[in-house]
Every structure is written in C-alpha cells, then in structure tokens.
C-alpha cells in the first residue's frame, strides 16, 4: 500500500486529526456514506476530535434523514452528530 494515493491520503488524514480539535466529516449524501467516510470519522474520534458527520448534497437525494442517521449510528461506536447540509443552497450550514 505504501506509495499509493490511498496511503498518502490516510497519512494526511491522520496528521490533520492529530492537529485538529474539531473534525467535520463531509460525506456525499447522493452517494451514501462510504467505508472510507466511516474510517475517517472513527479515526478523528479516536484522536479526541469533536466530530460531526455532514451529509452534503442533501437537496439531491430522497434518502430519509432518520434512516441515514440510524445507519451511521450502527457503524460508529461513538455516535457523532449527523447533519443534513447543502453547500449549494446553504441548507443546514448554520
């Protein structure tokens, strides 16, 4: 794995989490939350970052928010807050 893009992305994520106090894990709601999204959120929480999962592009999906939150809660041990946002329309950005 050393030398691959994934390897360097993981190193950068770990270094950023070491320096950060807050992590906002931005996921593509239209794609769904990926295992990589979950790995980054879990790593940030293990590094004691206050962590929020932001489901971006929420205006482009018909997914039920409560269903999405339940799936994330089942996958992550520490249960970060989950927000539905849209960078395009500004929904949920406050």
JSON list of C-alpha atoms in Angstrom, two decimals:
[
{"chain": "A", "resi": 1, "resn": "UNK", "atom": "CA", "xyz": [0.00, 0.00, 0.00]},
{"chain": "A", "resi": 2, "resn": "UNK", "atom": "CA", "xyz": [2.95, 2.37, 0.58]},
{"chain": "A", "resi": 3, "resn": "UNK", "atom": "CA", "xyz": [3.29, 4.74, -2.32]},
{"chain": "A", "resi": 4, "resn": "UNK", "atom": "CA", "xyz": [-0.37, 4.66, -3.35]},
{"chain": "A", "resi": 5, "resn": "UNK", "atom": "CA", "xyz": [-2.73, 7.62, -3.32]},
{"chain": "A", "resi": 6, "resn": "UNK", "atom": "CA", "xyz": [-4.82, 5.92, -0.62]},
{"chain": "A", "resi": 7, "resn": "UNK", "atom": "CA", "xyz": [-1.76, 5.50, 1.58]},
{"chain": "A", "resi": 8, "resn": "UNK", "atom": "CA", "xyz": [-0.82, 9.19, 1.36]},
{"chain": "A", "resi": 9, "resn": "UNK", "atom": "CA", "xyz": [-4.45, 10.25, 1.86]},
{"chain": "A", "resi": 10, "resn": "UNK", "atom": "CA", "xyz": [-4.56, 8.17, 5.03]},
{"chain": "A", "resi": 11, "resn": "UNK", "atom": "CA", "xyz": [-1.30, 9.71, 6.31]},
{"chain": "A", "resi": 12, "resn": "UNK", "atom": "CA", "xyz": [-2.61, 13.22, 5.65]},
{"chain": "A", "resi": 13, "resn": "UNK", "atom": "CA", "xyz": [-5.89, 12.40, 7.42]},
{"chain": "A", "resi": 14, "resn": "UNK", "atom": "CA", "xyz": [-4.01, 11.10, 10.45]},
{"chain": "A", "resi": 15, "resn": "UNK", "atom": "CA", "xyz": [-1.72, 14.14, 10.61]},
{"chain": "A", "resi": 16, "resn": "UNK", "atom": "CA", "xyz": [-4.70, 16.50, 10.29]},
{"chain": "A", "resi": 17, "resn": "UNK", "atom": "CA", "xyz": [-6.58, 14.65, 13.05]},
{"chain": "A", "resi": 18, "resn": "UNK", "atom": "CA", "xyz": [-3.52, 14.90, 15.32]},
{"chain": "A", "resi": 19, "resn": "UNK", "atom": "CA", "xyz": [-3.54, 18.70, 14.95]},
{"chain": "A", "resi": 20, "resn": "UNK", "atom": "CA", "xyz": [-7.31, 19.27, 14.97]},
{"chain": "A", "resi": 21, "resn": "UNK", "atom": "CA", "xyz": [-9.72, 19.92, 17.79]},
{"chain": "A", "resi": 22, "resn": "UNK", "atom": "CA", "xyz": [-12.80, 19.59, 15.56]},
{"chain": "A", "resi": 23, "resn": "UNK", "atom": "CA", "xyz": [-13.44, 17.33, 12.57]},
{"chain": "A", "resi": 24, "resn": "UNK", "atom": "CA", "xyz": [-16.29, 17.79, 10.11]},
{"chain": "A", "resi": 25, "resn": "UNK", "atom": "CA", "xyz": [-16.53, 14.64, 8.01]},
{"chain": "A", "resi": 26, "resn": "UNK", "atom": "CA", "xyz": [-18.27, 15.72, 4.81]},
{"chain": "A", "resi": 27, "resn": "UNK", "atom": "CA", "xyz": [-20.00, 12.85, 3.01]},
{"chain": "A", "resi": 28, "resn": "UNK", "atom": "CA", "xyz": [-21.80, 12.89, -0.32]},
{"chain": "A", "resi": 29, "resn": "UNK", "atom": "CA", "xyz": [-25.44, 12.14, 0.58]},
{"chain": "A", "resi": 30, "resn": "UNK", "atom": "CA", "xyz": [-26.22, 11.29, -3.05]},
{"chain": "A", "resi": 31, "resn": "UNK", "atom": "CA", "xyz": [-23.50, 8.57, -2.97]},
{"chain": "A", "resi": 32, "resn": "UNK", "atom": "CA", "xyz": [-24.18, 7.46, 0.57]},
{"chain": "A", "resi": 33, "resn": "UNK", "atom": "CA", "xyz": [-21.75, 7.20, 3.43]},
{"chain": "A", "resi": 34, "resn": "UNK", "atom": "CA", "xyz": [-18.78, 5.11, 2.38]},
{"chain": "A", "resi": 35, "resn": "UNK", "atom": "CA", "xyz": [-16.49, 2.88, 4.42]},
{"chain": "A", "resi": 36, "resn": "UNK", "atom": "CA", "xyz": [-13.75, 5.50, 3.90]},
{"chain": "A", "resi": 37, "resn": "UNK", "atom": "CA", "xyz": [-16.03, 8.18, 5.39]},
{"chain": "A", "resi": 38, "resn": "UNK", "atom": "CA", "xyz": [-16.61, 5.92, 8.39]},
{"chain": "A", "resi": 39, "resn": "UNK", "atom": "CA", "xyz": [-12.88, 5.22, 8.75]},
{"chain": "A", "resi": 40, "resn": "UNK", "atom": "CA", "xyz": [-12.06, 8.94, 8.80]},
{"chain": "A", "resi": 41, "resn": "UNK", "atom": "CA", "xyz": [-14.82, 9.71, 11.33]},
{"chain": "A", "resi": 42, "resn": "UNK", "atom": "CA", "xyz": [-13.71, 6.87, 13.59]},
{"chain": "A", "resi": 43, "resn": "UNK", "atom": "CA", "xyz": [-10.08, 7.95, 13.38]},
{"chain": "A", "resi": 44, "resn": "UNK", "atom": "CA", "xyz": [-10.96, 11.56, 14.23]},
{"chain": "A", "resi": 45, "resn": "UNK", "atom": "CA", "xyz": [-12.96, 10.48, 17.26]},
{"chain": "A", "resi": 46, "resn": "UNK", "atom": "CA", "xyz": [-10.13, 8.20, 18.43]},
{"chain": "A", "resi": 47, "resn": "UNK", "atom": "CA", "xyz": [-7.80, 11.24, 18.25]},
{"chain": "A", "resi": 48, "resn": "UNK", "atom": "CA", "xyz": [-10.27, 13.06, 20.58]},
{"chain": "A", "resi": 49, "resn": "UNK", "atom": "CA", "xyz": [-11.52, 15.48, 17.94]},
{"chain": "A", "resi": 50, "resn": "UNK", "atom": "CA", "xyz": [-15.06, 16.77, 18.41]},
{"chain": "A", "resi": 51, "resn": "UNK", "atom": "CA", "xyz": [-16.61, 15.13, 15.33]},
{"chain": "A", "resi": 52, "resn": "UNK", "atom": "CA", "xyz": [-19.68, 15.90, 13.20]},
{"chain": "A", "resi": 53, "resn": "UNK", "atom": "CA", "xyz": [-20.79, 13.98, 10.11]},
{"chain": "A", "resi": 54, "resn": "UNK", "atom": "CA", "xyz": [-22.19, 16.36, 7.46]},
{"chain": "A", "resi": 55, "resn": "UNK", "atom": "CA", "xyz": [-24.27, 14.77, 4.71]},
{"chain": "A", "resi": 56, "resn": "UNK", "atom": "CA", "xyz": [-23.72, 17.21, 1.84]},
{"chain": "A", "resi": 57, "resn": "UNK", "atom": "CA", "xyz": [-25.88, 17.43, -1.31]},
{"chain": "A", "resi": 58, "resn": "UNK", "atom": "CA", "xyz": [-28.91, 16.61, 0.81]},
{"chain": "A", "resi": 59, "resn": "UNK", "atom": "CA", "xyz": [-31.08, 18.53, -1.65]},
{"chain": "A", "resi": 60, "resn": "UNK", "atom": "CA", "xyz": [-30.13, 15.99, -4.37]},
{"chain": "A", "resi": 61, "resn": "UNK", "atom": "CA", "xyz": [-31.28, 12.85, -2.55]},
{"chain": "A", "resi": 62, "resn": "UNK", "atom": "CA", "xyz": [-34.55, 11.35, -1.38]},
{"chain": "A", "resi": 63, "resn": "UNK", "atom": "CA", "xyz": [-32.93, 9.43, 1.46]},
{"chain": "A", "resi": 64, "resn": "UNK", "atom": "CA", "xyz": [-34.72, 9.63, 4.80]},
{"chain": "A", "resi": 65, "resn": "UNK", "atom": "CA", "xyz": [-32.57, 11.57, 7.28]},
{"chain": "A", "resi": 66, "resn": "UNK", "atom": "CA", "xyz": [-33.54, 9.40, 10.26]},
{"chain": "A", "resi": 67, "resn": "UNK", "atom": "CA", "xyz": [-32.66, 6.27, 8.29]},
{"chain": "A", "resi": 68, "resn": "UNK", "atom": "CA", "xyz": [-29.27, 7.74, 7.32]},
{"chain": "A", "resi": 69, "resn": "UNK", "atom": "CA", "xyz": [-28.58, 8.72, 10.95]},
{"chain": "A", "resi": 70, "resn": "UNK", "atom": "CA", "xyz": [-29.51, 5.23, 12.16]},
{"chain": "A", "resi": 71, "resn": "UNK", "atom": "CA", "xyz": [-27.13, 3.58, 9.67]},
{"chain": "A", "resi": 72, "resn": "UNK", "atom": "CA", "xyz": [-24.26, 5.85, 10.75]},
{"chain": "A", "resi": 73, "resn": "UNK", "atom": "CA", "xyz": [-25.04, 5.25, 14.42]},
{"chain": "A", "resi": 74, "resn": "UNK", "atom": "CA", "xyz": [-24.88, 1.49, 13.88]},
{"chain": "A", "resi": 75, "resn": "UNK", "atom": "CA", "xyz": [-21.49, 1.75, 12.16]},
{"chain": "A", "resi": 76, "resn": "UNK", "atom": "CA", "xyz": [-19.73, 4.18, 14.53]},
{"chain": "A", "resi": 77, "resn": "UNK", "atom": "CA", "xyz": [-19.19, 3.41, 18.19]},
{"chain": "A", "resi": 78, "resn": "UNK", "atom": "CA", "xyz": [-19.02, 6.99, 19.45]},
{"chain": "A", "resi": 79, "resn": "UNK", "atom": "CA", "xyz": [-22.23, 8.27, 17.77]},
{"chain": "A", "resi": 80, "resn": "UNK", "atom": "CA", "xyz": [-21.26, 11.69, 16.34]},
{"chain": "A", "resi": 81, "resn": "UNK", "atom": "CA", "xyz": [-24.00, 14.20, 15.47]},
{"chain": "A", "resi": 82, "resn": "UNK", "atom": "CA", "xyz": [-25.21, 13.86, 11.87]},
{"chain": "A", "resi": 83, "resn": "UNK", "atom": "CA", "xyz": [-26.33, 16.93, 9.92]},
{"chain": "A", "resi": 84, "resn": "UNK", "atom": "CA", "xyz": [-28.03, 17.22, 6.52]},
{"chain": "A", "resi": 85, "resn": "UNK", "atom": "CA", "xyz": [-26.49, 20.12, 4.59]},
{"chain": "A", "resi": 86, "resn": "UNK", "atom": "CA", "xyz": [-26.38, 21.58, 1.13]},
{"chain": "A", "resi": 87, "resn": "UNK", "atom": "CA", "xyz": [-23.37, 23.71, 0.20]},
{"chain": "A", "resi": 88, "resn": "UNK", "atom": "CA", "xyz": [-25.25, 24.78, -2.94]},
{"chain": "A", "resi": 89, "resn": "UNK", "atom": "CA", "xyz": [-28.42, 26.08, -1.28]},
{"chain": "A", "resi": 90, "resn": "UNK", "atom": "CA", "xyz": [-26.93, 26.80, 2.16]},
{"chain": "A", "resi": 91, "resn": "UNK", "atom": "CA", "xyz": [-29.35, 24.46, 3.93]},
{"chain": "A", "resi": 92, "resn": "UNK", "atom": "CA", "xyz": [-28.10, 23.34, 7.35]},
{"chain": "A", "resi": 93, "resn": "UNK", "atom": "CA", "xyz": [-24.91, 25.41, 7.13]},
{"chain": "A", "resi": 94, "resn": "UNK", "atom": "CA", "xyz": [-25.59, 27.47, 10.28]}
]
